[in-house]
Amino acid sequence: MPVICQTVIDWLEEWAPPLMAEDGDSIGLQVGSRGTEVEKVLVTLEVTPEVIAEAVKEKVQLIVSHHPLIRDPLARLDYDSFPASLAVRLVENRIHFYAAHTNMDAAAGGVNDLLAERLGLAEIRVLRPAPQEKLYKLAVFIPRGHEDEVRQAICNAGAGWIGNYDECTFQVGGTGTFRPLPDTHPFLGRIGALERAEESRLETVVPETRLTAVIGAMFAAHPYEEVAYDLCLLKNQAPGKVGLGRIGRLPDPKPLHAFAEQVGDALGLQALRLVGDSGRLISVVALCGGAAMSLLKRALEAGADVYLTGDVKHHDALNALGQGIAVIDAGHHATEKIIVPAMAKYLAEKAALAGERLEILTSRINTDPFLNVYLGSWPVMPAPPSDRAGEPAAAVKAESMNSSSGGEPETGGRETHEKLLIYIDGASRGNPGNAGAGVAILDEQKSPVRESKKYLGQTTNNAAEYQALILALQESLTLGAGQVEIYTDSELLANQWNGIYRVQNPGLVTLMRQARRLASQLRTCTVLHVPRELNKRADRLANQAIDEHIKHPA
């Protein structure tokens, strides 16, 4: 049976309780019904028209997003306005929408913990701890022989956590008395007779956010018709392991420019913004994903050498410079996108643990609205026919052909394609061994445009995959492309390009940077993983390059 929407919400809120969210943050179920059955979930950083189209195509019932769709109350549901138009499309396609935003930023294992771990920080602690959650002591009286089943039920529901220890309880034995009255159904004893029962008093701690679930689990597991228990509010403080931002230490200090390169490699960036002396030695790093310059003072007070965040404003950068702290603006999107695969993995694990049938998908849409433009690097394209409304396309094309003195098009006589689909493969026989790269280029209609192959000498399979990527990017620029979709059967390459995995091998780091410099000259460049059986053409080309070298070595 499919799970209901509320079950998925419960799983998410077990990880990132709503009370962790910043005041006024629009989180939770924004579109849909909690009782609806769900078979497919799509996880994304935010929702856009393209993400909704993807959800419709995949027949998804629930979108789980980091960023909310509706940030401010809607005064009207105007079908032609944003974001109301997106909400309408979700309703029309019976797709539910749930957002876990600043609560997921603050949660243990959430955005900021992932970011700190991705950068290899040590001694990680919370930069701005969340208000301490209230704790309750629960004491329940259980007949001898049934302690373990009640203990397991309440601990599974969230009781018994103290720091990094779980299932923390205390148990002591004693004798309980009770007299069952008429219309009761006693587990022990007889109606009208005083019963003396051997019982255990089981005590544990429960955070306020798990109180309802724990009490419900206790009632469900307890054998008594009427459960005797005490619940007391404690003055103890829950450990401060949640909150916005993180601060930690680099294993080895390094110059700011080297740390910036590390950030770029870790997050799969083509560019970032830097404030401060690039040669300054960095040891202590503070960070907060998204847009969080409001935590700069906290970073200063904590002794940070650099603060990493996104969406840094001009005057905030000057303020940081004046106070002697470096700042890296890695972008809102890049510092938070790491949460998408983490949420998808978490939901898949929860469903498997519960024995539920639930398919979890991660969105393949790049929702970053910004494009890094390196002036002078745009490919020169002839004016499209749509720029000349009312004129026939042939006339526009003729003018473009005659615009240069030699009668050639502005692209220098090259064949041009606005969008290309490129399949790539790198092959190595011996790893390291003789290696080749293969590139098969198609247009938007999937008609062949060009095939390329290159012998790479002696190298590893992973290096060959990267060199195939570089060859594809070089060919796409030669063809004057503006948008490129690259397909590879190397899951490692796809995940490293998209910032899901870190590039750690020094040789691959160099190749990645070379590829990103080429990609920065395109308007858009996406790298996607495909099964090997869909990449046979590029594989054939890579192996042909090796075979031709073996037969006719240079």
Coordinates of C-alpha atoms in Angstrom, one line a residue:
M1 CA 0.0 0.0 0.0
P2 CA 1.2 3.6 -0.7
V3 CA 2.1 5.7 2.3
I4 CA 0.0 8.8 3.1
C5 CA 1.4 12.3 2.7
Q6 CA 1.3 12.8 6.5
T7 CA 3.7 9.9 7.0
V8 CA 6.3 11.5 4.8
I9 CA 5.8 14.8 6.6
D10 CA 6.3 13.1 10.0
W11 CA 9.6 11.6 8.7
L12 CA 10.8 15.0 7.6
E13 CA 9.7 16.8 10.8
E14 CA 11.4 14.1 12.9
W15 CA 14.7 15.2 11.3
A16 CA 13.9 19.0 11.1
P17 CA 11.1 19.9 13.7
P18 CA 9.1 23.0 12.6
L19 CA 10.0 24.8 15.9
M20 CA 13.6 25.1 14.6
A21 CA 12.4 27.4 11.8
E22 CA 13.0 31.1 12.0
D23 CA 10.1 33.3 13.0
G24 CA 7.9 34.0 10.0
D25 CA 9.4 31.3 7.8
S26 CA 6.8 29.6 5.5
I27 CA 7.4 25.9 6.0
G28 CA 5.4 22.8 6.0
L29 CA 2.6 21.6 3.6
Q30 CA 1.8 24.6 1.4
V31 CA -0.3 22.8 -1.3
G32 CA -2.3 19.6 -0.9
S33 CA -3.9 17.2 1.6
R34 CA -2.2 15.3 4.4
G35 CA -4.3 12.3 4.0
T36 CA -3.6 11.7 0.3
E37 CA -1.8 8.5 -0.7
V38 CA 1.7 9.0 -2.1
E39 CA 3.7 6.6 -4.3
K40 CA 6.3 8.9 -5.8
V41 CA 8.2 11.9 -4.2
L42 CA 10.3 14.4 -6.1
V43 CA 13.0 16.2 -4.0
T44 CA 14.2 19.6 -5.2
L45 CA 15.9 22.7 -3.9
E46 CA 13.0 24.9 -5.1
V47 CA 10.0 24.6 -7.4
T48 CA 9.9 26.2 -10.8
P49 CA 7.7 25.7 -13.9
E50 CA 10.4 23.2 -15.2
V51 CA 10.4 21.3 -11.9
I52 CA 6.6 21.0 -12.0
A53 CA 6.7 19.8 -15.6
E54 CA 9.3 17.2 -14.4
A55 CA 7.0 16.1 -11.6
V56 CA 4.0 15.8 -14.0
K57 CA 6.1 13.7 -16.4
E58 CA 7.3 11.4 -13.6
K59 CA 3.7 11.1 -12.2
V60 CA 4.8 12.4 -8.8
Q61 CA 2.3 13.0 -6.1
L62 CA 4.5 15.0 -3.7
I63 CA 7.3 17.5 -4.2
V64 CA 9.6 18.0 -1.2
S65 CA 11.5 21.3 -1.5
H66 CA 14.0 23.2 0.6
H67 CA 12.7 26.6 -0.4
P68 CA 9.0 27.4 0.1
L69 CA 6.8 28.2 -2.9
I70 CA 4.7 30.7 -1.0
R71 CA 6.8 33.1 1.1
D72 CA 4.3 35.8 1.8
P73 CA 0.5 35.5 2.2
L74 CA -1.3 35.6 -1.2
A75 CA -3.9 38.3 -1.4
R76 CA -5.4 36.7 -4.5
L77 CA -5.1 33.6 -6.6
D78 CA -4.3 35.3 -9.8
Y79 CA -3.6 32.6 -12.4
D80 CA -1.2 34.9 -14.3
S81 CA 0.9 36.0 -11.3
F82 CA 3.9 34.4 -9.6
P83 CA 3.9 32.3 -7.4
A84 CA 0.1 31.8 -7.6
S85 CA 0.4 30.4 -11.1
L86 CA 2.7 27.6 -9.8
A87 CA 0.3 26.8 -7.0
V88 CA -2.5 26.5 -9.5
R89 CA -0.5 24.2 -11.7
L90 CA 0.2 22.0 -8.7
V91 CA -3.5 21.8 -7.8
E92 CA -4.4 21.1 -11.4
N93 CA -2.1 18.1 -11.5
R94 CA -2.9 17.0 -7.9
I95 CA 0.6 17.4 -6.8
H96 CA 1.3 18.2 -3.1
F97 CA 4.1 20.5 -2.0
Y98 CA 6.0 20.5 1.3
A99 CA 8.9 22.8 2.3
A100 CA 11.6 22.3 5.0
H101 CA 13.5 25.5 5.0
T102 CA 15.3 27.2 7.9
N103 CA 14.4 24.2 10.1
M104 CA 16.4 22.1 7.7
D105 CA 19.2 24.7 7.8
A106 CA 19.3 24.4 11.6
A107 CA 18.8 20.7 12.0
A108 CA 21.6 18.3 12.9
G109 CA 22.8 16.7 9.7
G110 CA 21.0 19.5 7.7
V111 CA 22.3 22.1 5.3
N112 CA 25.0 23.6 7.5
D113 CA 26.4 20.3 8.9
L114 CA 26.6 19.0 5.3
L115 CA 28.4 22.1 4.1
A116 CA 30.9 21.9 7.0
E117 CA 31.5 18.2 6.4
R118 CA 31.9 18.8 2.6
L119 CA 34.7 21.3 3.4
G120 CA 36.4 18.9 5.7
L121 CA 36.2 21.0 8.8
A122 CA 37.1 19.6 12.2
E123 CA 35.8 20.6 15.7
I124 CA 32.5 21.7 14.2
R125 CA 30.0 23.5 16.5
V126 CA 26.9 25.6 16.0
L127 CA 27.4 29.3 15.2
R128 CA 24.0 30.5 16.5
P129 CA 22.4 27.8 18.7
A130 CA 18.6 27.5 18.4
P131 CA 16.5 28.3 21.5
Q132 CA 16.9 25.3 23.8
E133 CA 14.1 22.7 23.4
K134 CA 12.1 21.9 26.5
L135 CA 12.7 18.5 28.0
Y136 CA 10.3 16.3 30.0
K137 CA 10.9 13.3 32.3
L138 CA 8.6 10.4 31.6
A139 CA 8.1 7.7 34.3
V140 CA 5.9 4.8 33.4
F141 CA 5.0 1.8 35.5
I142 CA 5.1 -1.6 33.7
P143 CA 4.3 -5.1 34.8
R144 CA 7.4 -7.4 35.1
G145 CA 8.3 -9.0 31.8
H146 CA 7.0 -6.3 29.5
E147 CA 9.6 -3.6 30.1
D148 CA 11.6 -4.2 26.9
E149 CA 8.7 -3.8 24.6
V150 CA 7.6 -0.5 26.1
R151 CA 11.2 0.7 26.3
Q152 CA 11.8 -0.1 22.7
A153 CA 8.5 1.6 21.6
I154 CA 9.1 4.9 23.4
C155 CA 12.8 5.1 22.3
N156 CA 11.9 4.4 18.7
A157 CA 9.4 7.3 19.0
G158 CA 12.2 9.7 20.1
A159 CA 12.6 9.3 23.8
G160 CA 15.9 8.5 25.6
W161 CA 18.3 10.8 23.8
I162 CA 21.1 12.4 25.8
G163 CA 23.8 14.0 23.6
N164 CA 25.2 11.3 21.3
Y165 CA 23.6 8.5 23.4
D166 CA 20.2 7.0 22.6
E167 CA 17.9 4.6 24.5
C168 CA 18.9 6.2 27.8
T169 CA 16.6 4.9 30.5
F170 CA 16.6 4.0 34.2
Q171 CA 14.6 1.1 35.7
V172 CA 13.8 0.1 39.3
G173 CA 11.5 -2.6 40.6
G174 CA 8.6 -2.3 43.1
T175 CA 5.1 -3.4 43.9
G176 CA 2.0 -1.6 42.5
T177 CA -1.5 -1.9 43.8
F178 CA -4.9 -1.4 42.1
R179 CA -8.4 -2.7 42.3
P180 CA -10.3 -3.3 39.0
L181 CA -13.8 -1.9 39.1
P182 CA -16.9 -3.1 37.2
D183 CA -16.8 -2.5 33.4
T184 CA -13.0 -2.8 33.3
H185 CA -10.9 -5.4 31.5
P186 CA -7.8 -5.9 33.7
F187 CA -4.6 -7.3 32.3
L188 CA -3.8 -8.6 35.8
G189 CA -6.1 -9.3 38.7
R190 CA -9.9 -9.8 39.2
I191 CA -12.7 -7.3 39.2
G192 CA -13.4 -6.1 42.8
A193 CA -10.2 -7.6 44.3
L194 CA -7.1 -5.7 45.3
E195 CA -4.2 -6.7 43.1
R196 CA -0.5 -6.5 44.2
A197 CA 1.6 -6.6 41.0
E198 CA 5.4 -6.8 40.5
E199 CA 6.1 -3.7 38.4
S200 CA 9.1 -1.7 37.1
R201 CA 9.3 2.1 37.1
L202 CA 10.9 3.0 33.8
E203 CA 12.2 6.6 33.5
T204 CA 13.6 8.5 30.5
V205 CA 13.8 12.0 28.9
V206 CA 11.6 13.2 26.1
P207 CA 12.1 16.4 24.0
E208 CA 8.9 18.5 23.6
T209 CA 8.7 17.9 19.9
R210 CA 8.5 14.1 20.3
L211 CA 6.2 14.2 23.3
T212 CA 2.9 13.3 21.4
A213 CA 4.6 10.5 19.5
V214 CA 6.3 9.0 22.6
I215 CA 3.1 9.0 24.7
G216 CA 1.2 7.4 21.8
A217 CA 3.8 4.7 21.4
M218 CA 3.8 4.1 25.1
F219 CA 0.0 3.6 25.2
A220 CA 0.2 1.3 22.1
A221 CA 2.9 -1.0 23.6
H222 CA 1.7 -1.0 27.2
P223 CA -0.3 -4.1 28.3
Y224 CA -2.4 -2.3 30.9
E225 CA -5.9 -1.0 30.1
E226 CA -5.1 2.2 32.2
V227 CA -1.5 3.2 32.0
A228 CA 0.0 4.9 35.1
Y229 CA 2.7 7.4 34.2
D230 CA 4.2 10.7 35.4
L231 CA 5.3 13.5 33.1
C232 CA 7.4 16.4 34.5
L233 CA 8.8 19.5 32.8
L234 CA 12.6 19.6 33.5
K235 CA 14.9 22.6 33.8
N236 CA 17.7 20.7 32.1
Q237 CA 18.9 22.2 28.9
A238 CA 18.9 20.0 25.8
P239 CA 22.4 19.9 24.2
G240 CA 22.9 22.8 21.8
K241 CA 23.6 20.8 18.6
V242 CA 21.1 22.6 16.4
G243 CA 20.8 26.1 15.1
L244 CA 21.9 28.3 12.2
G245 CA 25.5 28.3 10.9
R246 CA 28.5 26.2 11.8
I247 CA 32.1 27.0 12.8
G248 CA 35.1 24.7 12.6
R249 CA 38.8 24.5 11.9
L250 CA 40.7 23.4 8.8
P251 CA 43.0 20.5 9.5
D252 CA 45.9 22.5 8.0
P253 CA 45.8 26.4 7.6
K254 CA 46.0 27.6 4.0
P255 CA 45.9 30.9 2.1
L256 CA 42.4 32.4 1.4
H257 CA 42.8 31.9 -2.3
A258 CA 43.6 28.2 -1.8
F259 CA 40.6 27.8 0.5
A260 CA 38.4 29.5 -2.1
E261 CA 39.6 26.9 -4.6
Q262 CA 38.7 24.2 -2.1
V263 CA 35.2 25.7 -1.8
G264 CA 34.8 25.8 -5.6
D265 CA 35.9 22.2 -6.0
A266 CA 33.7 21.0 -3.1
L267 CA 30.5 22.7 -4.4
G268 CA 31.1 22.3 -8.1
L269 CA 31.4 26.1 -8.9
Q270 CA 32.7 27.8 -11.9
A271 CA 33.2 31.1 -10.0
L272 CA 32.7 32.7 -6.6
R273 CA 33.2 36.1 -5.0
L274 CA 36.0 36.8 -2.5
V275 CA 36.3 39.6 0.0
G276 CA 39.7 40.1 1.7
D277 CA 43.4 39.6 1.2
S278 CA 43.8 36.5 -1.0
G279 CA 47.1 35.6 0.7
R280 CA 45.7 35.7 4.2
L281 CA 46.2 32.5 6.2
I282 CA 42.8 30.8 7.0
S283 CA 42.4 28.4 9.9
V284 CA 38.9 29.0 11.5
V285 CA 36.0 28.9 9.1
A286 CA 32.4 30.0 9.9
L287 CA 29.6 29.3 7.4
C288 CA 25.9 29.4 6.8
G289 CA 24.2 28.2 3.6
G290 CA 21.9 30.5 1.7
A291 CA 21.8 34.2 2.5
A292 CA 23.1 34.8 6.1
M293 CA 25.3 37.8 6.4
S294 CA 23.2 38.6 9.5
L295 CA 25.5 36.0 11.3
L296 CA 28.7 37.9 10.5
K297 CA 28.9 39.4 14.0
R298 CA 28.6 35.8 15.4
A299 CA 31.4 34.7 13.1
L300 CA 33.6 37.6 14.3
E301 CA 32.9 36.9 18.0
A302 CA 33.7 33.2 17.5
G303 CA 37.2 34.1 16.0
A304 CA 36.6 33.1 12.4
D305 CA 39.1 34.0 9.8
V306 CA 36.6 33.7 7.0
Y307 CA 32.8 33.6 6.7
L308 CA 31.3 31.5 3.9
T309 CA 27.7 32.2 2.8
G310 CA 25.7 33.5 -0.3
D311 CA 23.9 36.6 -1.5
V312 CA 26.4 39.0 0.0
K313 CA 25.5 42.7 -0.5
H314 CA 28.0 45.5 -1.3
H315 CA 27.8 47.3 2.0
D316 CA 27.9 44.1 4.0
A317 CA 31.1 43.2 2.2
L318 CA 32.6 46.6 3.0
N319 CA 31.6 46.1 6.6
A320 CA 33.3 42.7 6.8
L321 CA 36.5 44.1 5.1
G322 CA 36.5 47.0 7.7
Q323 CA 36.3 44.5 10.6
G324 CA 39.1 42.3 9.3
I325 CA 37.2 39.1 8.4
A326 CA 37.4 37.6 4.9
V327 CA 34.2 36.6 3.2
I328 CA 33.5 34.0 0.5
D329 CA 30.2 34.4 -1.4
A330 CA 29.7 31.0 -3.0
G331 CA 26.1 31.7 -4.0
H332 CA 22.7 30.9 -2.4
H333 CA 22.1 27.9 -4.7
A334 CA 25.5 26.3 -4.4
T335 CA 25.7 26.4 -0.6
E336 CA 22.3 24.7 -0.2
K337 CA 21.9 22.3 -3.1
I338 CA 23.8 19.6 -1.1
I339 CA 20.6 19.1 1.0
V340 CA 18.7 17.7 -2.0
P341 CA 20.4 14.3 -2.3
A342 CA 20.6 14.1 1.5
M343 CA 16.8 14.5 1.9
A344 CA 16.2 12.0 -0.9
K345 CA 18.5 9.4 0.8
Y346 CA 16.9 10.0 4.2
L347 CA 13.3 9.5 2.9
A348 CA 14.4 6.3 1.0
E349 CA 15.9 4.9 4.2
K350 CA 12.9 5.8 6.3
A351 CA 10.5 4.1 3.8
A352 CA 12.7 1.0 3.6
L353 CA 12.9 0.8 7.4
A354 CA 9.1 1.1 7.7
G355 CA 8.7 -1.5 4.9
E356 CA 6.7 1.0 2.8
R357 CA 6.6 1.1 -1.0
L358 CA 7.7 4.7 -1.9
E359 CA 9.8 5.8 -4.9
I360 CA 12.1 8.8 -4.2
L361 CA 13.4 10.9 -7.1
T362 CA 15.8 13.8 -7.1
S363 CA 15.1 16.6 -9.6
R364 CA 17.4 16.9 -12.6
I365 CA 16.5 20.5 -13.1
N366 CA 19.1 23.2 -12.4
T367 CA 17.1 25.9 -10.6
D368 CA 20.0 28.3 -10.1
P369 CA 18.7 31.6 -11.7
F370 CA 22.2 33.0 -12.1
L371 CA 24.6 32.5 -14.9
N372 CA 28.3 33.4 -14.6
V373 CA 29.1 35.6 -17.6
Y374 CA 32.8 36.1 -18.5
L375 CA 32.7 39.1 -20.8
G376 CA 34.1 38.5 -24.2
S377 CA 33.6 34.8 -23.9
W378 CA 30.1 34.6 -25.4
P379 CA 29.9 32.6 -28.6
V380 CA 28.9 34.8 -31.6
M381 CA 25.5 33.7 -32.9
P382 CA 23.6 34.9 -35.9
A383 CA 20.3 36.7 -35.1
P384 CA 17.5 34.2 -34.8
P385 CA 14.5 34.6 -37.2
S386 CA 12.2 35.6 -34.3
D387 CA 14.2 38.9 -33.8
R388 CA 12.7 40.1 -37.1
A389 CA 8.9 39.8 -36.6
G390 CA 7.1 39.8 -40.0
E391 CA 10.1 39.0 -42.1
P392 CA 10.6 35.6 -43.6
A393 CA 13.3 33.5 -42.0
A394 CA 15.2 33.2 -45.3
A395 CA 15.6 37.0 -45.5
V396 CA 17.1 37.2 -42.1
K397 CA 19.5 34.3 -42.8
A398 CA 20.7 36.0 -46.0
E399 CA 21.4 39.2 -44.2
S400 CA 23.4 37.3 -41.6
M401 CA 25.4 35.6 -44.3
N402 CA 26.3 38.9 -45.9
S403 CA 27.0 40.8 -42.7
S404 CA 30.8 40.2 -42.9
S405 CA 33.1 41.5 -45.6
G406 CA 33.8 38.0 -46.9
G407 CA 30.2 37.0 -47.2
E408 CA 30.6 34.4 -44.4
P409 CA 28.3 34.2 -41.4
E410 CA 29.4 36.0 -38.2
T411 CA 30.5 32.7 -36.7
G412 CA 33.4 32.6 -39.2
G413 CA 31.8 30.0 -41.5
R414 CA 31.3 27.4 -38.8
E415 CA 28.2 25.2 -38.4
T416 CA 26.3 26.6 -35.4
H417 CA 23.8 25.0 -33.1
E418 CA 22.1 26.8 -30.2
K419 CA 21.5 23.6 -28.2
L420 CA 23.4 20.3 -28.3
L421 CA 23.0 16.9 -26.7
I422 CA 26.4 15.3 -26.2
Y423 CA 27.2 11.7 -25.2
I424 CA 30.8 11.2 -23.8
D425 CA 32.9 8.3 -22.7
G426 CA 36.4 7.8 -21.6
A427 CA 38.0 4.3 -21.7
S428 CA 41.2 3.0 -20.2
R429 CA 42.7 -0.5 -20.7
G430 CA 44.6 -1.3 -17.7
N431 CA 43.7 1.7 -15.5
P432 CA 46.2 3.2 -16.0
G433 CA 46.7 2.0 -19.6
N434 CA 46.0 3.0 -23.2
A435 CA 43.1 5.4 -23.0
G436 CA 40.7 7.1 -25.4
A437 CA 37.9 9.6 -25.4
G438 CA 34.7 9.5 -27.5
V439 CA 32.2 12.2 -28.1
A440 CA 28.9 11.9 -30.0
I441 CA 27.1 15.2 -30.7
L442 CA 23.4 15.5 -31.6
D443 CA 21.1 18.4 -32.2
E444 CA 17.8 19.1 -30.4
Q445 CA 16.0 16.7 -32.8
K446 CA 18.6 14.0 -31.9
S447 CA 20.1 14.1 -35.4
P448 CA 23.9 13.4 -35.5
V449 CA 26.0 16.6 -35.8
R450 CA 29.5 15.4 -35.2
E451 CA 31.6 12.5 -33.8
S452 CA 35.0 13.0 -32.2
K453 CA 37.6 10.6 -30.8
K454 CA 41.0 11.1 -29.3
Y455 CA 43.8 8.9 -28.1
L456 CA 44.8 10.0 -24.6
G457 CA 48.0 8.1 -24.0
Q458 CA 48.5 6.2 -20.7
T459 CA 46.0 7.3 -18.0
T460 CA 43.3 6.1 -15.7
N461 CA 39.6 5.5 -16.5
N462 CA 38.5 8.5 -14.4
A463 CA 41.0 10.8 -16.0
A464 CA 39.8 9.6 -19.4
E465 CA 36.2 10.4 -18.5
Y466 CA 37.2 14.0 -17.6
Q467 CA 39.2 14.4 -20.8
A468 CA 36.2 13.2 -22.8
L469 CA 34.2 16.0 -21.0
I470 CA 36.8 18.5 -22.0
L471 CA 36.8 17.3 -25.6
A472 CA 33.0 17.7 -25.7
L473 CA 33.1 21.2 -24.3
Q474 CA 35.8 22.2 -26.8
E475 CA 33.7 20.8 -29.7
S476 CA 30.5 22.5 -28.4
L477 CA 32.3 25.9 -28.4
T478 CA 33.6 25.2 -31.9
L479 CA 30.0 24.6 -33.0
G480 CA 28.9 27.9 -31.4
A481 CA 26.5 26.3 -28.9
G482 CA 24.9 28.3 -26.1
Q483 CA 23.2 25.4 -24.3
V484 CA 24.7 21.9 -23.8
E485 CA 23.4 18.8 -22.2
I486 CA 26.2 16.2 -21.6
Y487 CA 25.4 12.6 -20.9
T488 CA 28.0 10.3 -19.3
D489 CA 27.8 6.7 -17.9
S490 CA 30.3 7.7 -15.2
E491 CA 28.3 8.3 -12.1
L492 CA 31.4 9.6 -10.4
L493 CA 31.9 12.3 -13.0
A494 CA 28.3 13.4 -13.0
N495 CA 28.1 13.6 -9.2
Q496 CA 31.4 15.5 -8.9
W497 CA 30.4 17.9 -11.6
N498 CA 27.1 18.6 -9.8
G499 CA 28.8 19.0 -6.4
I500 CA 27.3 15.8 -4.8
Y501 CA 30.8 14.3 -4.4
R502 CA 34.0 16.1 -3.7
V503 CA 36.9 16.0 -6.2
Q504 CA 39.9 14.9 -4.1
N505 CA 42.4 13.4 -6.6
P506 CA 44.8 16.3 -7.5
G507 CA 44.9 15.2 -11.2
L508 CA 41.1 15.2 -11.4
V509 CA 41.0 18.6 -9.7
T510 CA 43.1 20.1 -12.5
L511 CA 40.9 18.5 -15.2
M512 CA 37.7 19.7 -13.4
R513 CA 39.0 23.3 -13.4
Q514 CA 39.9 23.1 -17.0
A515 CA 36.4 21.8 -17.8
R516 CA 34.7 24.5 -15.8
R517 CA 36.6 27.2 -17.5
L518 CA 35.3 25.9 -20.8
A519 CA 31.8 25.5 -19.5
S520 CA 31.8 29.1 -18.3
Q521 CA 31.7 30.2 -21.9
L522 CA 28.4 28.5 -22.4
R523 CA 25.0 29.9 -21.3
T524 CA 24.1 26.6 -19.7
C525 CA 25.9 23.3 -19.3
T526 CA 24.4 20.3 -17.5
V527 CA 26.1 17.0 -17.0
L528 CA 23.7 14.0 -16.4
H529 CA 24.3 10.3 -15.7
V530 CA 22.9 7.7 -18.1
P531 CA 23.1 3.9 -18.1
R532 CA 26.0 2.4 -20.1
E533 CA 23.6 0.8 -22.6
L534 CA 22.5 4.3 -23.7
N535 CA 26.0 5.5 -24.2
K536 CA 27.2 2.8 -26.7
R537 CA 28.1 5.3 -29.5
A538 CA 30.5 7.3 -27.3
D539 CA 32.0 4.1 -25.9
R540 CA 32.6 2.8 -29.4
L541 CA 34.4 6.0 -30.4
A542 CA 36.7 5.9 -27.3
N543 CA 37.7 2.3 -28.0
Q544 CA 38.2 3.1 -31.7
A545 CA 40.7 5.8 -30.7
I546 CA 42.7 3.2 -28.6
D547 CA 42.5 0.5 -31.4
E548 CA 43.7 2.9 -34.1
H549 CA 46.7 3.9 -31.9
I550 CA 47.6 0.3 -31.2
K551 CA 47.5 -0.6 -34.9
H552 CA 49.2 2.6 -36.1
P553 CA 51.2 4.0 -33.2
A554 CA 52.5 7.5 -33.8

